[in-house]
Short mmCIF file of C-alpha atoms and ligand atoms in Angstrom, two decimals:
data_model
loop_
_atom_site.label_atom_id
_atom_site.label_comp_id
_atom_site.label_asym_id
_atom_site.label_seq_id
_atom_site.Cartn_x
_atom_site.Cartn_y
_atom_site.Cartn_z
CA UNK A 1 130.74 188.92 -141.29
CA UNK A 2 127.65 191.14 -141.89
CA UNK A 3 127.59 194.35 -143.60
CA UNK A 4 126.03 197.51 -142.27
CA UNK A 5 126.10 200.71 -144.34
CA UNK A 6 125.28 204.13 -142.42
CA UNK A 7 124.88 207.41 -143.59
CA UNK A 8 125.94 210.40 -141.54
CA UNK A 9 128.83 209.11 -140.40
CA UNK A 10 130.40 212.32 -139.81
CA UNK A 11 127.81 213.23 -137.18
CA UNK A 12 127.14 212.75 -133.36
CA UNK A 13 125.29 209.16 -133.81
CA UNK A 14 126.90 207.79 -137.46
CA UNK A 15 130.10 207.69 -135.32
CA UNK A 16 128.86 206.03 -131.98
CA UNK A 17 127.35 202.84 -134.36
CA UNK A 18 129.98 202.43 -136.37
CA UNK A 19 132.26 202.14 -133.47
CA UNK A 20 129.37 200.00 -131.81
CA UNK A 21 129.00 197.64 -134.96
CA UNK A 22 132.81 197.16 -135.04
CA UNK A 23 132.95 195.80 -131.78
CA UNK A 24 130.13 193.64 -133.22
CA UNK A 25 132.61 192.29 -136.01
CA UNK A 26 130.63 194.08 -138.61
CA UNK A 27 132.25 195.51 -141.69
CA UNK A 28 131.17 199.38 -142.08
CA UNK A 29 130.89 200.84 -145.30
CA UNK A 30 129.82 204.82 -143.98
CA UNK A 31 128.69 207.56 -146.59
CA UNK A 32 129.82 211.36 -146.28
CA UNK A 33 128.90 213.65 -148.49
CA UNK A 34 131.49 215.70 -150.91
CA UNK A 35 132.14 219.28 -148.63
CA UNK A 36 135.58 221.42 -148.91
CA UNK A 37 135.57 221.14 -145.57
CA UNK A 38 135.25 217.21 -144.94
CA UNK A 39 134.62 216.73 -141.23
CA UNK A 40 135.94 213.45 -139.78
CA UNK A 41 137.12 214.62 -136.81
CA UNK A 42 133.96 212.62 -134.45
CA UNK A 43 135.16 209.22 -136.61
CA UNK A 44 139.11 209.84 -137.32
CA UNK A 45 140.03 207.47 -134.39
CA UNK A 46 138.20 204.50 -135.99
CA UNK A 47 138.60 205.40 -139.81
CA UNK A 48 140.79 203.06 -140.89
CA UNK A 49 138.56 200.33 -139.85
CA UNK A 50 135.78 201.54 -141.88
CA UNK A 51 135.36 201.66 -145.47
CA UNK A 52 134.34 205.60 -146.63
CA UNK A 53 131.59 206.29 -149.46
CA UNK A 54 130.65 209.27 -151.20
CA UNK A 55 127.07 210.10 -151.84
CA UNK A 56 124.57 212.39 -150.75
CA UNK A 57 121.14 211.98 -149.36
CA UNK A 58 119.49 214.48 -152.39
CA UNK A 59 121.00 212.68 -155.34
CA UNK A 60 119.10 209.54 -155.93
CA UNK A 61 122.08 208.01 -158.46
CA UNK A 62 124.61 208.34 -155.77
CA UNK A 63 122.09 206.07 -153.37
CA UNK A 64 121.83 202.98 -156.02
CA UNK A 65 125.26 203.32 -157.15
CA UNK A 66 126.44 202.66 -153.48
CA UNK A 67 123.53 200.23 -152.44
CA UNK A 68 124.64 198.11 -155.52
CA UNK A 69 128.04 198.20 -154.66
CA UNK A 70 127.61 197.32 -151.34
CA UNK A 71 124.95 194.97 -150.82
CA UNK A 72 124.70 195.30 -147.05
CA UNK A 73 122.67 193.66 -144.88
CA UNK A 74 121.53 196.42 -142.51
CA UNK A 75 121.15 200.20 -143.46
CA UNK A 76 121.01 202.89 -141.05
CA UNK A 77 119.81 206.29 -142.45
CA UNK A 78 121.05 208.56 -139.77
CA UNK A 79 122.08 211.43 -141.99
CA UNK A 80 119.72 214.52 -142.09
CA UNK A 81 119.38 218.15 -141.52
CA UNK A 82 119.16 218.12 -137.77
CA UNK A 83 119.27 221.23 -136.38
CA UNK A 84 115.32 222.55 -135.66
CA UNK A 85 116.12 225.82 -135.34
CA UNK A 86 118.15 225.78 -138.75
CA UNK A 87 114.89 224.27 -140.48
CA UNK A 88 113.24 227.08 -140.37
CA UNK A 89 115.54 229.63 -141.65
CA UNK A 90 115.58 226.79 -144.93
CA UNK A 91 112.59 224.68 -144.87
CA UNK A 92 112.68 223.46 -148.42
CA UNK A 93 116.53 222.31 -147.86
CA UNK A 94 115.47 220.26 -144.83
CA UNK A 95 112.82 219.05 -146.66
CA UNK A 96 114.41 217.93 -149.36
CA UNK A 97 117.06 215.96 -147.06
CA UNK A 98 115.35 215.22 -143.95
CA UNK A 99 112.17 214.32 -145.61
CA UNK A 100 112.69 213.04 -149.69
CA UNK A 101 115.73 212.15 -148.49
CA UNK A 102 114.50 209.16 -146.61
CA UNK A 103 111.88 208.36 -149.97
CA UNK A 104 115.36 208.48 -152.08
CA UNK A 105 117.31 205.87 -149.39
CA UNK A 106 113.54 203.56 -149.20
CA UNK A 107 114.05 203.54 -153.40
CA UNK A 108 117.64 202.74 -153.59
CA UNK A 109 117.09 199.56 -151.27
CA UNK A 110 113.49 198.82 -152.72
CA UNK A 111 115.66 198.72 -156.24
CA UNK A 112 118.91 198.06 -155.39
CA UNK A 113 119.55 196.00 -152.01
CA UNK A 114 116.10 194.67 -151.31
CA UNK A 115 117.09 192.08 -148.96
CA UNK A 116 118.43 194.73 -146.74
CA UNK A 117 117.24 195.46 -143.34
CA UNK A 118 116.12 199.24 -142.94
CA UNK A 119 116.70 201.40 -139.84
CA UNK A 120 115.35 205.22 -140.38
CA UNK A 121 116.31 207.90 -137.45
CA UNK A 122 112.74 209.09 -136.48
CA UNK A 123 112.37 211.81 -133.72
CA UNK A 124 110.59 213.10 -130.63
CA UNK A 125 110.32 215.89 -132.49
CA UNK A 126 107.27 214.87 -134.53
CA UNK A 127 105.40 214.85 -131.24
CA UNK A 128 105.93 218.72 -131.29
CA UNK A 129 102.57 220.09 -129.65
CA UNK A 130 102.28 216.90 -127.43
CA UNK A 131 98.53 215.13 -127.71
CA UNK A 132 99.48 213.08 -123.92
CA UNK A 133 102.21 212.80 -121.57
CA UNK A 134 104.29 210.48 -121.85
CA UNK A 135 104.86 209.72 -125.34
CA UNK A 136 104.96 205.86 -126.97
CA UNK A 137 104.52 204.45 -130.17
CA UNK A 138 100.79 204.97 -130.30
CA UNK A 139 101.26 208.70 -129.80
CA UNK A 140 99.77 211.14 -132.59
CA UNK A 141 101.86 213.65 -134.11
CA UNK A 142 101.56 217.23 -134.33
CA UNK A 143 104.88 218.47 -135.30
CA UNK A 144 106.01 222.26 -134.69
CA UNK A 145 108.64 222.61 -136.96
CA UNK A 146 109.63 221.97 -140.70
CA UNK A 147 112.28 219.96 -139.35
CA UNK A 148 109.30 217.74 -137.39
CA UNK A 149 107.18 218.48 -140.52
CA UNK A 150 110.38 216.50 -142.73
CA UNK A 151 110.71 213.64 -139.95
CA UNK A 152 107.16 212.72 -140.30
CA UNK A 153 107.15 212.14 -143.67
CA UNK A 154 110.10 210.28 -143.52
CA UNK A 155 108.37 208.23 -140.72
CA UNK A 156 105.67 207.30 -142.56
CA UNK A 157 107.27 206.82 -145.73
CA UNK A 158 109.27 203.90 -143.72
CA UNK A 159 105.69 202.38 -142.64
CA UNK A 160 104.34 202.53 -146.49
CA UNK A 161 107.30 200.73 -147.86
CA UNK A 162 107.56 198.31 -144.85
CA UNK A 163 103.41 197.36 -145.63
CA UNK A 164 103.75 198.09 -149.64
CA UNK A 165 107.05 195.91 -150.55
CA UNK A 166 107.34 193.56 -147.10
CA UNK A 167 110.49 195.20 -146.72
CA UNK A 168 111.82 194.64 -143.05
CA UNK A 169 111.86 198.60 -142.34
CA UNK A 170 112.09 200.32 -138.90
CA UNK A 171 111.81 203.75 -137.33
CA UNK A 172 113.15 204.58 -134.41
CA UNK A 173 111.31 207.44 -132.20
CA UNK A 174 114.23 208.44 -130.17
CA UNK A 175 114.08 211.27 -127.63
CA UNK A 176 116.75 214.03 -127.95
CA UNK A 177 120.41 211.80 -127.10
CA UNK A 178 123.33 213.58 -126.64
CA UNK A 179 127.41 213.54 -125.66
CA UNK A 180 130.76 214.94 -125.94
CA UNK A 181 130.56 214.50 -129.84
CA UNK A 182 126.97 217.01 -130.05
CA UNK A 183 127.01 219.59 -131.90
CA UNK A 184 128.08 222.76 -130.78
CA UNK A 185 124.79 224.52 -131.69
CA UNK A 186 122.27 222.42 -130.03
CA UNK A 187 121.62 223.45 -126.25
CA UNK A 188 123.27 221.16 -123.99
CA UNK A 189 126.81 221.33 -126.15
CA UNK A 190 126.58 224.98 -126.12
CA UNK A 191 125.84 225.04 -121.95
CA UNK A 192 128.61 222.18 -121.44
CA UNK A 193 131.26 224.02 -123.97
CA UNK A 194 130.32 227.54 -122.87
CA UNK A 195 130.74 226.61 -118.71
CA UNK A 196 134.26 225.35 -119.61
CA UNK A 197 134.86 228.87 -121.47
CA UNK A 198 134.18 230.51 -118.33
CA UNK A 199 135.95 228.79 -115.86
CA UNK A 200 139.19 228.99 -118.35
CA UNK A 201 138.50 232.89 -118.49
CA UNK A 202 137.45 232.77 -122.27
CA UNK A 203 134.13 233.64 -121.92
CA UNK A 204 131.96 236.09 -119.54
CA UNK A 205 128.60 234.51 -120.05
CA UNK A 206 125.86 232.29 -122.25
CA UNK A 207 123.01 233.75 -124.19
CA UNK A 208 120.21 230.98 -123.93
CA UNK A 209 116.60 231.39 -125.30
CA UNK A 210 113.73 229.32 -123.31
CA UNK A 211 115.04 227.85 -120.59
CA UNK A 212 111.53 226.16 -119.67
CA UNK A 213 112.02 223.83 -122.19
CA UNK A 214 111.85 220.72 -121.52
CA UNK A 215 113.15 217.53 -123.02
CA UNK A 216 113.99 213.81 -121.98
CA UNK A 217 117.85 213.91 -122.43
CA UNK A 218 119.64 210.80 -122.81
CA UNK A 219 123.50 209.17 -123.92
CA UNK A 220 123.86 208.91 -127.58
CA UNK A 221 126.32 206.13 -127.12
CA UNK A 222 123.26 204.57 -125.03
CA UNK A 223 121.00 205.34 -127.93
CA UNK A 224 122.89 203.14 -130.95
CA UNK A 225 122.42 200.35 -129.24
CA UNK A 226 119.02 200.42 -129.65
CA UNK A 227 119.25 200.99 -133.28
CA UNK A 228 121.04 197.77 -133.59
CA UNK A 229 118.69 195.92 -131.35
CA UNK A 230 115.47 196.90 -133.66
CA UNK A 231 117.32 194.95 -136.82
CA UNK A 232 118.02 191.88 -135.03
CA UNK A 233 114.57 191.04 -134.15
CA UNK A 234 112.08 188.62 -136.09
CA UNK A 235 109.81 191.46 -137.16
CA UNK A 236 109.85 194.88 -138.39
CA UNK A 237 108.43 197.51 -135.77
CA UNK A 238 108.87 200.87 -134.20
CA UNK A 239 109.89 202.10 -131.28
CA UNK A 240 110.18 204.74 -128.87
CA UNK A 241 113.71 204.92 -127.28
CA UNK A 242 113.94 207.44 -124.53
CA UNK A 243 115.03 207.86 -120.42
CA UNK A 244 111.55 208.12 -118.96
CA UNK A 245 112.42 211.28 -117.35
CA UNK A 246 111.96 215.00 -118.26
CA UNK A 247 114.34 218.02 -117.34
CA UNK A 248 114.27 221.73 -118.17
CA UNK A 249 117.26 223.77 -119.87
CA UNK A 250 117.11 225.58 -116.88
CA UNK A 251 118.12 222.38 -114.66
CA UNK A 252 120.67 221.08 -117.11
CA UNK A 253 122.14 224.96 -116.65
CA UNK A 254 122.14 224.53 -113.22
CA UNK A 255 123.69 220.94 -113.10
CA UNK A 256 126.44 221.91 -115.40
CA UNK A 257 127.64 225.24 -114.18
CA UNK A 258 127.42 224.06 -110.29
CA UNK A 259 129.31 221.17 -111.44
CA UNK A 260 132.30 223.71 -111.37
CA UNK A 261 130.89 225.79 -108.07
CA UNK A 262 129.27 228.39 -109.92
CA UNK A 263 125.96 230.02 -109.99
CA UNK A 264 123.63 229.78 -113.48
CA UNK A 265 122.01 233.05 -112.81
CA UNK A 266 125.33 234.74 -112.50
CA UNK A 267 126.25 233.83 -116.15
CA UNK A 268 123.17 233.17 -118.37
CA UNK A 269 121.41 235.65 -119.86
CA UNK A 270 118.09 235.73 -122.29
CA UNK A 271 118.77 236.18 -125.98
CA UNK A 272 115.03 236.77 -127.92
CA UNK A 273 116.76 235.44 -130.89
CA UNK A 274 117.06 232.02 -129.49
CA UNK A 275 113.62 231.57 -129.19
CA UNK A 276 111.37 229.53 -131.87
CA UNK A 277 108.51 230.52 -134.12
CA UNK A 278 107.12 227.57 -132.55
CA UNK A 279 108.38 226.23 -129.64
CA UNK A 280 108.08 222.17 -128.26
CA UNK A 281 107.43 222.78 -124.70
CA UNK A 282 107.85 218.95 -123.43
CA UNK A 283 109.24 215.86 -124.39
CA UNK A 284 108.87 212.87 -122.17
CA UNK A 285 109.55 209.33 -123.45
CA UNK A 286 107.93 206.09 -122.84
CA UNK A 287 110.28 203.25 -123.43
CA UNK A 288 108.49 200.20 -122.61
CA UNK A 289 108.21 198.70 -125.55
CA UNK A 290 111.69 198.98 -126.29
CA UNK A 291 112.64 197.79 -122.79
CA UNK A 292 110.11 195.14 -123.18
CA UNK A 293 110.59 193.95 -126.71
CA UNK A 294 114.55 194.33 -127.49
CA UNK A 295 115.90 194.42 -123.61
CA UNK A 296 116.83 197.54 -123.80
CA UNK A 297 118.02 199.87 -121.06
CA UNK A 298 120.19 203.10 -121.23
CA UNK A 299 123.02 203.35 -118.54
CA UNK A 300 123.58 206.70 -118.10
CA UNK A 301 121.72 209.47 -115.94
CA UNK A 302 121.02 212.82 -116.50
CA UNK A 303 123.45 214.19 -113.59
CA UNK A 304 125.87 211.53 -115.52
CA UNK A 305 125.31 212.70 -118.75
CA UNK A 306 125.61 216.58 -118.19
CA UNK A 307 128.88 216.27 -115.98
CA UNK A 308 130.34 214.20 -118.61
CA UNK A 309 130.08 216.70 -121.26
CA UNK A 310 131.44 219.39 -118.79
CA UNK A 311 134.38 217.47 -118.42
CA UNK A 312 135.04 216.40 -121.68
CA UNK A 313 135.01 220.47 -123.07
CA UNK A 314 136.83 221.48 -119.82
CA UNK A 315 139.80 218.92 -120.03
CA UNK A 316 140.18 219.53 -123.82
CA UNK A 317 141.20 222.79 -122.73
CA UNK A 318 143.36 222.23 -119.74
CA UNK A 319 144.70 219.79 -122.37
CA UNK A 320 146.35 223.07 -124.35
CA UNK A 321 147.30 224.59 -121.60
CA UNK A 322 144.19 226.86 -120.60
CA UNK A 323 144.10 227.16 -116.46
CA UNK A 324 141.28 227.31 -113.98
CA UNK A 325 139.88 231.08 -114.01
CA UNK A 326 136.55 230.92 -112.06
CA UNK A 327 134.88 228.19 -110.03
CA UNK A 328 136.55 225.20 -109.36
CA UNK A 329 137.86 222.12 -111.27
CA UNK A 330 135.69 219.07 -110.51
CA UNK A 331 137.76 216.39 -108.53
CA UNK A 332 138.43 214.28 -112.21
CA UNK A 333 140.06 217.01 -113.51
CA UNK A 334 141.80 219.10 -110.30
P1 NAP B 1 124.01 215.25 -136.78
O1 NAP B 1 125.14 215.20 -135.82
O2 NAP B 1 123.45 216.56 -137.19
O3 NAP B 1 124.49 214.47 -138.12
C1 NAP B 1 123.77 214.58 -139.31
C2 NAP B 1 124.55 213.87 -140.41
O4 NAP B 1 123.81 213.98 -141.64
C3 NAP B 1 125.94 214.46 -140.70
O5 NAP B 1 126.85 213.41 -140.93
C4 NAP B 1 125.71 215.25 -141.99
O6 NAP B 1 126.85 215.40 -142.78
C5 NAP B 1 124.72 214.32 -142.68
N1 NAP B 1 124.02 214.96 -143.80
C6 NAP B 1 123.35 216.14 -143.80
N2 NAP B 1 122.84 216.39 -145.02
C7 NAP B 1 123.20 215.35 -145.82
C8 NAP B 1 122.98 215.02 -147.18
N3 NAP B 1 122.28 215.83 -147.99
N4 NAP B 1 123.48 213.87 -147.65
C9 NAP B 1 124.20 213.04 -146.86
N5 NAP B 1 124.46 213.30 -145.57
C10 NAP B 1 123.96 214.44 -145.05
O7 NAP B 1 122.79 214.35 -136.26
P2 NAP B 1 122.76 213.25 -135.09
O8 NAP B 1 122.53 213.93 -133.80
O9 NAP B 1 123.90 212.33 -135.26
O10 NAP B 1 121.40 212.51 -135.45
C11 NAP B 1 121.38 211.40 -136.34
C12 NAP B 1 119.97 211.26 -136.91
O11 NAP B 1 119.06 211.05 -135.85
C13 NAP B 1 119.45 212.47 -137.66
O12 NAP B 1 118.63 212.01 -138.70
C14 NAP B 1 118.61 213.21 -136.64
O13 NAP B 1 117.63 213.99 -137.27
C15 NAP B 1 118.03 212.03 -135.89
N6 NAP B 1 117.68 212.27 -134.50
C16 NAP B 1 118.59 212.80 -133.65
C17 NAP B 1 118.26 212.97 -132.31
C18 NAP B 1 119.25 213.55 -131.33
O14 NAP B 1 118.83 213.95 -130.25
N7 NAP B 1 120.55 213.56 -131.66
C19 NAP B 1 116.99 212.59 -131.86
C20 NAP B 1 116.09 212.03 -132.75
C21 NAP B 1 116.45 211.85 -134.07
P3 NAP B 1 127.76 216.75 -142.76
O15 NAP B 1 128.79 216.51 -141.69
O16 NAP B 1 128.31 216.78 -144.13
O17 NAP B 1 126.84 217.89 -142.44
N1 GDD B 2 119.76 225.09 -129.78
C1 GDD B 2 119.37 225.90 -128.79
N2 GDD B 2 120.12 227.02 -128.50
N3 GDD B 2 118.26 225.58 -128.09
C2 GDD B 2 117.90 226.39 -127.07
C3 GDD B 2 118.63 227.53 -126.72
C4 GDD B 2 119.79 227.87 -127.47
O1 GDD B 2 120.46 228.87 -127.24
N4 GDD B 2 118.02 228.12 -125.64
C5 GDD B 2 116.98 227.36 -125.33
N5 GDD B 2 116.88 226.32 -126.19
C6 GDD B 2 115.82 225.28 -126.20
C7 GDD B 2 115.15 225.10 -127.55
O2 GDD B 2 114.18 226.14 -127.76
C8 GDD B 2 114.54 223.72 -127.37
O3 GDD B 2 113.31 223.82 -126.70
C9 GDD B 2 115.54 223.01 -126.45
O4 GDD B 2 116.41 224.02 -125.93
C10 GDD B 2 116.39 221.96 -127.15
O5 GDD B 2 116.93 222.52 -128.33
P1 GDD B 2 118.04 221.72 -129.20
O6 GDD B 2 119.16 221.31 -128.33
O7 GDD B 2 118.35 222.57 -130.38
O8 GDD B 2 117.31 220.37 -129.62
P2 GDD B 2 115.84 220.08 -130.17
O9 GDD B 2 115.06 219.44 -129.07
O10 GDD B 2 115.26 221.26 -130.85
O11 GDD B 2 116.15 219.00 -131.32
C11 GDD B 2 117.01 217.90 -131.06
O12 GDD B 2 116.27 216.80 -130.59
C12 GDD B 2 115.34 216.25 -131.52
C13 GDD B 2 114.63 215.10 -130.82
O13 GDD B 2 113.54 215.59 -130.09
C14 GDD B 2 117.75 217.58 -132.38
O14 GDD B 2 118.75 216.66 -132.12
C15 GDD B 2 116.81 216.98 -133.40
O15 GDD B 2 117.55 216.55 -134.54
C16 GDD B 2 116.10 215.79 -132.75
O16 GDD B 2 115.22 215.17 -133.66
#
């Protein structure tokens, strides 16, 4: 039985791979860190099949303690400060996680679990002011945010310590992945939670800031498995994972509110406060070497993707008891 050990298990992708490396027969040792507020609700279903850790990305100690206790085989460094928008109201904090962070993990396994394979959660993000369109491996960066700023580092920190100490070490690039478990800050969970507000009369409307955006949305629980795929191969290497395909906030507005027969423009308004001091304008993905290399396809479509996350925040209130207000239930859920 191998051993992985993930950290961020208490967010959107930490619980998607452990579930998806359970299935696999692995055993799951998952790090949180301490909080008075200790959030399991995206992993309570599966957490008595995983073993709990506590550590914490900015305290070195905690790293080697853990990596010498567990002695895994793979590592997935998931956990960060993810939220863009957040890094720039406290750009040392996500530097010092998002970025060090990942030179603290690379450390603790160069010292303490060396024969450990190494997956690090790169982003789209570092793209930021794209160079060409699409985007693949070979791709400069020119990141537009301190979170983008943090990734980079931690992207090329991987490389260094993959070349310096032959360590098998790989980043994946993946474009922005989403579900039911996102965060209720990041766009799409706020459009998908916010239309199921309305139609159960809780809510009168969504404040959104640029809805030209554009980003290549895919399935988180797509996305893991691509994670997994990158430490089973005979060589180290990175790799973009993303859906080939481009949409604007603006579509994924329209998508999810008629989804329940209404109109976006009746409901979303501009909010100034939304918008960036520096803005990515457009993500799109190139996936061919993952599709190429590790077989690797994801299943679900945008149209797929956004209804699902309508319906998930819309039954979870019909659930306790809240009725249909506006619109119309979609045919799942009438
Ligand atoms: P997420 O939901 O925001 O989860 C982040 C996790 O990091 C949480 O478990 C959080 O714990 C943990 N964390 C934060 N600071 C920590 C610290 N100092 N020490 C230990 N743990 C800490 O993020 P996600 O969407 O699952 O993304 C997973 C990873 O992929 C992240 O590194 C993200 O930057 C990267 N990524 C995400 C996407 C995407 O579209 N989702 C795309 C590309 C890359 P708490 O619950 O305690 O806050
Ligand atoms: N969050 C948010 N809230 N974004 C908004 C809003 C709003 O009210 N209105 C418009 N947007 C636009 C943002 O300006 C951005 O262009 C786009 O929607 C997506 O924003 P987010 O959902 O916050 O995601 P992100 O693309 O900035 O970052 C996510 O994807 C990255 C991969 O490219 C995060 O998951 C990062 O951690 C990840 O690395």
């Amino acid at each position: 039985m191998k051993t992985a050990f993930i950290t961020g298990i208490s967010g959107q992708d930490g619980s998607y791979l452990a579930e998806h490396l359970l299935d696999l027969d692995y055993r799951v040792v998952a790090m949180m860190r301490r909080s008075a507020t200790q959030s399991v609700s995206r992993f309570a279903h599966i957490a008595d099949r995983i073993e709990i850790v506590h550590g914490d990305l900015l305290d070195q100690a905690s790293l080697m303690r853990l990596l010498t206790d567990c002695q895994p085989d793979e590592i997935y460094n998931l956990a960060a400060q993810s939220f863009v928008h957040a890094s720039f109201d406290e750009p040392i904090h996500t530097g010092e996680v998002t970025g060090l962070g990942v030179m603290r993990m690379l450390e603790a396994v160069r010292l303490c679990a060396p024969k450990a394979r190494f997956y690090q959660a790169s982003s789209s993000e570092m793209f930021g002011k794209v160079h060409e369109v699409p985007q693949s491996e070979n791709t400069p960066f020119h990141p537009r945010s301190p979170y983008g700023v943090a990734k980079v580092y931690g992207h090329w920190a991987t490389l260094n310590y993959r070349e310096s100490y032959d360590m098998y070490a790989c980043s994946g690039i993946l474009f922005n992945h989403e579900s039911p478990r996102r965060g209720l800050e990041f766009v799409t969970r706020k459009i998908s939670d916010h239309v199921a507000a309305i139609v159960c009369g809780e809510k009168d409307g969504l404040a959104l800031g640029n809805l030209d955006a554009q980003r290549d949305w895919g399935f988180a629980g797509d996305y893991i498995k691509a994670m997994h795929l990158m430490l089973q191969q005979d060589e180290p290497d990175d790799y973009v994972v993303a859906t080939n395909e481009t949409h604007t906030v603006r579509e994924f507005c329209e998508i999810a509110f008629g989804h329940v027969g209404l109109d976006y423009n009746d409901f979303v308004s501009i909010d100034p406060k939304y918008y960036r001091p520096a803005e990515v304008e457009l993500l799109l993905g190139d996936a061919t070497k993952a599709k190429e290399k590790l077989g690797w396809e994801p299943e679900v479509n945008f149209r797929g993707l956004v209804e699902m996350m309508v319906d998930y925040d819309l039954k979870r209130r019909i659930d306790q008891g809240a009725t249909c207000q506006r619109g119309s239930l979609p045919e799942a859920l009438a």
